[in-house]
Every structure is written in C-alpha cells, then in structure tokens.
XYZ file of C-alpha atoms in Angstrom:
261
model
C 0.045 -0.034 -0.018
C 2.589 2.598 1.046
C 5.182 0.945 -1.121
C 3.382 2.575 -4.026
C 4.396 6.157 -2.708
C 7.623 5.943 -0.679
C 8.952 9.354 -1.547
C 5.534 11.049 -0.595
C 5.319 8.966 2.590
C 8.938 9.992 3.560
C 8.097 13.654 2.884
C 4.784 14.161 4.619
C 4.578 11.714 7.459
C 5.387 13.104 11.004
C 8.686 11.882 12.616
C 9.028 11.269 16.313
C 10.202 13.847 18.908
C 13.645 13.717 20.380
C 12.187 13.570 23.888
C 10.620 10.099 23.060
C 13.949 8.670 22.206
C 15.602 10.288 25.223
C 12.947 8.437 27.355
C 13.474 5.186 25.452
C 17.192 5.376 26.436
C 16.426 6.195 29.968
C 13.938 3.470 30.448
C 15.740 0.595 28.709
C 19.289 1.626 29.582
C 20.193 0.989 25.971
C 23.246 3.006 25.010
C 26.012 3.208 22.397
C 26.349 -0.216 20.801
C 23.018 -1.688 21.889
C 21.517 -4.083 19.426
C 18.139 -2.905 18.147
C 15.692 -4.617 15.828
C 13.336 -2.364 14.097
C 10.090 -3.961 12.585
C 8.653 -2.124 9.684
C 11.100 0.649 9.279
C 9.369 2.286 6.309
C 11.523 4.899 4.828
C 13.740 5.049 7.834
C 12.353 7.986 9.834
C 12.627 6.269 13.254
C 15.650 4.422 12.189
C 17.655 7.620 11.822
C 17.022 8.589 15.463
C 18.095 5.098 16.537
C 21.219 5.216 14.495
C 22.214 8.669 15.884
C 22.139 7.064 19.333
C 24.888 4.770 18.203
C 22.876 1.728 18.359
C 23.489 -1.241 16.057
C 20.287 -1.379 14.126
C 18.827 -4.143 12.011
C 15.794 -2.825 10.243
C 13.213 -5.151 8.667
C 10.764 -3.661 5.930
C 8.404 -5.700 3.778
C 7.990 -3.126 1.083
C 10.691 -3.285 -1.553
C 10.265 0.363 -2.547
C 10.227 1.499 1.041
C 13.262 -0.544 1.948
C 15.208 0.815 -0.955
C 14.391 4.453 0.022
C 15.437 3.626 3.554
C 18.829 2.236 2.488
C 19.365 5.364 0.409
C 18.422 7.758 3.235
C 20.485 5.842 5.826
C 23.667 5.179 3.609
C 25.707 7.469 5.846
C 25.272 5.259 8.769
C 27.529 2.302 9.075
C 25.523 0.860 12.021
C 22.318 0.167 10.114
C 21.335 -2.767 8.014
C 17.994 -2.869 6.086
C 16.486 -6.196 5.368
C 13.514 -6.659 3.046
C 10.955 -9.078 4.693
C 7.889 -9.283 6.654
C 8.565 -9.882 10.404
C 6.692 -12.946 10.339
C 8.880 -14.572 7.550
C 12.217 -12.828 8.465
C 15.185 -15.012 8.872
C 16.783 -14.012 12.162
C 19.780 -16.368 11.662
C 20.027 -16.896 15.310
C 20.611 -13.083 16.051
C 19.209 -11.692 19.404
C 18.569 -8.150 20.335
C 18.424 -5.720 23.366
C 15.561 -3.681 22.141
C 12.630 -4.288 19.443
C 11.172 -1.121 18.167
C 8.158 -0.785 15.851
C 7.157 2.731 14.752
C 3.655 2.931 13.494
C 4.008 -0.623 12.136
C 3.157 -3.372 14.805
C -0.567 -3.267 13.895
C 0.406 -4.731 10.412
C 2.087 -7.841 12.154
C 0.048 -10.965 12.765
C -0.227 -10.863 16.625
C -0.383 -14.653 16.979
C 3.036 -14.811 15.284
C 4.483 -11.258 16.157
C 4.323 -11.344 19.957
C 5.950 -14.769 20.479
C 8.487 -13.965 17.815
C 9.317 -10.631 19.502
C 9.847 -12.447 22.802
C 12.142 -15.118 21.143
C 14.427 -12.563 19.321
C 15.054 -10.487 22.473
C 17.727 -11.074 24.917
C 16.715 -11.771 28.521
C 15.696 -8.475 30.130
C 15.133 -7.059 26.625
C 12.438 -4.473 25.831
C 9.728 -4.024 23.168
C 8.816 -0.397 22.266
C 5.912 0.471 20.178
C 5.952 4.056 18.798
C 2.993 5.684 17.127
C 0.806 8.753 16.543
C -2.796 9.533 17.613
C -4.517 12.179 15.521
C -6.215 14.483 17.992
C -8.074 17.790 18.156
C -8.427 20.674 20.547
C -11.755 22.376 21.513
C -12.648 25.424 19.472
C -9.841 25.017 16.935
C -10.902 24.685 13.248
C -10.404 21.067 12.312
C -10.134 19.645 8.884
C -12.487 16.626 9.172
C -15.186 18.853 10.536
C -14.735 21.393 7.648
C -14.637 18.610 5.005
C -17.237 16.120 6.426
C -19.576 16.947 3.566
C -16.995 16.388 0.894
C -16.247 12.891 2.387
C -19.790 11.993 2.359
C -20.265 13.222 -1.155
C -17.373 11.224 -2.664
C -17.372 8.223 -0.438
C -20.545 7.924 1.446
C -20.769 6.154 4.773
C -17.008 5.104 4.708
C -16.369 3.639 8.124
C -12.779 5.243 8.191
C -14.217 8.830 8.269
C -14.628 10.471 11.691
C -13.493 13.382 13.847
C -10.293 12.940 15.876
C -10.717 12.481 19.684
C -10.013 15.337 21.914
C -6.327 15.589 23.074
C -7.164 15.546 26.821
C -9.281 12.513 26.292
C -6.539 10.524 24.684
C -4.104 11.322 27.442
C -6.197 9.441 29.909
C -5.529 6.172 28.008
C -2.189 5.464 29.662
C -2.362 1.713 30.065
C -1.792 -1.289 27.864
C -0.781 -1.697 24.305
C -3.375 0.558 22.637
C -5.247 -0.762 19.711
C -3.051 -3.998 19.102
C -3.668 -7.267 20.735
C -2.316 -7.845 24.210
C 0.661 -10.089 24.529
C -0.453 -11.930 27.457
C 2.407 -12.845 29.826
C 5.101 -12.464 27.181
C 6.004 -8.919 28.335
C 5.627 -7.027 31.656
C 3.428 -4.020 32.389
C 3.583 -1.185 29.882
C 5.052 2.211 30.403
C 3.125 4.770 28.411
C 4.382 8.316 27.592
C 2.651 10.934 25.464
C 4.356 13.768 23.355
C 2.215 16.490 21.679
C 3.341 17.341 18.142
C 1.725 19.386 15.330
C 2.126 19.678 11.586
C 0.944 22.644 9.534
C -0.129 22.249 5.940
C -1.356 24.174 2.962
C -4.386 22.680 1.282
C -2.249 20.908 -1.340
C 0.112 19.753 1.413
C -2.731 18.335 3.546
C -4.127 16.495 0.450
C -0.614 14.923 0.029
C -0.562 13.947 3.658
C -4.036 12.107 3.161
C -2.639 10.412 -0.053
C 0.045 8.728 2.244
C -2.469 7.273 4.704
C -4.193 3.816 4.541
C -7.892 4.997 4.459
C -7.205 7.033 1.303
C -4.798 4.630 -0.266
C -7.590 2.144 -0.167
C -9.895 4.272 -2.181
C -10.272 3.784 -5.851
C -8.089 6.510 -7.540
C -11.162 7.866 -9.363
C -12.664 8.611 -5.984
C -9.480 9.467 -3.993
C -8.202 12.211 -6.306
C -11.419 14.198 -6.764
C -12.079 13.986 -3.004
C -8.617 15.137 -2.189
C -8.625 17.914 -4.700
C -11.876 19.163 -3.103
C -10.395 18.935 0.446
C -7.354 21.035 -0.657
C -9.716 23.615 -2.140
C -11.763 23.708 1.045
C -8.647 24.241 3.149
C -7.721 27.063 0.815
C -11.021 28.854 0.858
C -12.372 28.065 4.285
C -9.251 27.855 6.439
C -7.060 30.408 4.943
C -4.760 27.678 3.373
C -3.371 26.625 6.801
C -4.530 23.489 8.475
C -3.168 21.898 11.592
C -2.544 18.113 11.994
C -2.322 17.537 15.723
C -0.803 14.383 17.208
C -0.095 12.737 20.437
C 2.975 10.650 19.706
C 3.139 7.835 21.995
C 5.774 5.426 23.433
C 4.483 2.167 24.894
C 7.187 0.005 26.156
C 7.412 -3.324 28.270
C 10.121 -5.611 29.258
C 10.416 -9.221 28.130
C 9.114 -11.689 30.637
C 11.827 -14.301 31.304
C 9.365 -16.977 32.330
C 6.022 -17.645 30.616
C-alpha cells in the first residue's frame, strides 16, 4: 500500500520527537552499541534517530520500494542494515537483540506470530517499544475533518474510516496497555506509556498529500480518491486560509520481556 508512494510517505509523514527517544534510552538503559531490531522501518524515519544514538540497528521492511528508499536515506550510517521481509517470515539467523522497536508498524504484524517472535528474538531482560501517533483535536480550533465532512460523504458515502479525531485531553487518559493492538499476554511485563504533543501545519495541497500517504485514502479507488482530495485542498484554501493543523499525540508504549512464561 505505502510501497506505491515511498517518496511521498517520507516527505509528509510526521517523525518522532527527540524527547521520546531520550525516554526510550532512560527506560531501557540502551546506549552506544546496543543491538536494536526495528520492525517495519518504512523509509527510515525512526531508524535515523536510533542510528544517531549509536545503536547497532537491524531494520526489517516488507515493502521493496520503502526498503530501497530507507537504504538510500541511511547510507551514511555504518551501524544500520535494512533487510526486506515481513517480520513473520524474516530469517533472524540466530541473532538476538536488546530492544525491538516498531514505529507505526506493529498493527500490520499478525499478533499470533508477532508477539511470540518478539519475545524469542530479544535477549533476557530485553524491551519492546511500540511508537505511534494518535491524531487529536483541541476544542474550538478549526479542524479539517469537521470542515470537510460533507465532501467525504459526497465522494465516498458512509465510509467507516471517516470520523473526527478525539480530543487531546481524552486521549491522554488512556495510559495503560498496548493501545489498539492485541495484548501479548504474559510475554511482556506491564507497559510504560508516555505521550508527546506534536503538530504539523499544511497548506491545502500539502494536507491532501498527507492524506494520500495514509491507509484509508490509499484504499480508495483513484477515481474517488483524487477528486475527493482535490476538493479537500480547495476547502482548506477557501475556508481555512490555506493553513490546516494536523495535531498528534506521539506515544511510546514499552514493556520488558518476561523471562518465564
């Protein structure tokens, strides 16, 4: 899906704040030379931050186009290897890691395979860290979905993926567990959850490009998607002064490998 537009994905998708990686280091104790497995590295946005920490990073990415762009983007780092595979089918060749990181990717992994596999490839005392973004809104701030709901219904009526983002303060109260992915049972200890507010600002055309990189819009037939996004871009220009916010709470969910299950 995203493999069709790797350059666009790399350009418009939000990265992760430095504070998140600082907390990751503090919680796990990982430092220079720590072995990290990244599952679903995409174009290498989170991988760059891990590499800068001095970690030895093995990044696994199923999309050939995404993996190729990641190798290009990360070519200057001698401590990163990108391997093209799904995590479920990846050949670990007996390698074991201190930390497993998945940035906006773990929901694509089959949980019946992914959680046990994550446990198996981690060293005793290792950690799994799931990074992600939750789109949120603030009260009384103009919000794109509210401004374009009629357009979405016109071009793709009753699409279950449409909807208004939750309020930022409401999301902050959900500070337990692994979010929307299946629970790993006893494979990992209690989660530590940290939230980080971030915001992107877009013109109408830029916001349409952002939506082009997301799964609800990638799934639409192009003959539906493109007229819809052209109309969204025009609405942002004419009703929102050609300036739209995309607010996120970036999230770190982290748990330690259980040594006995």
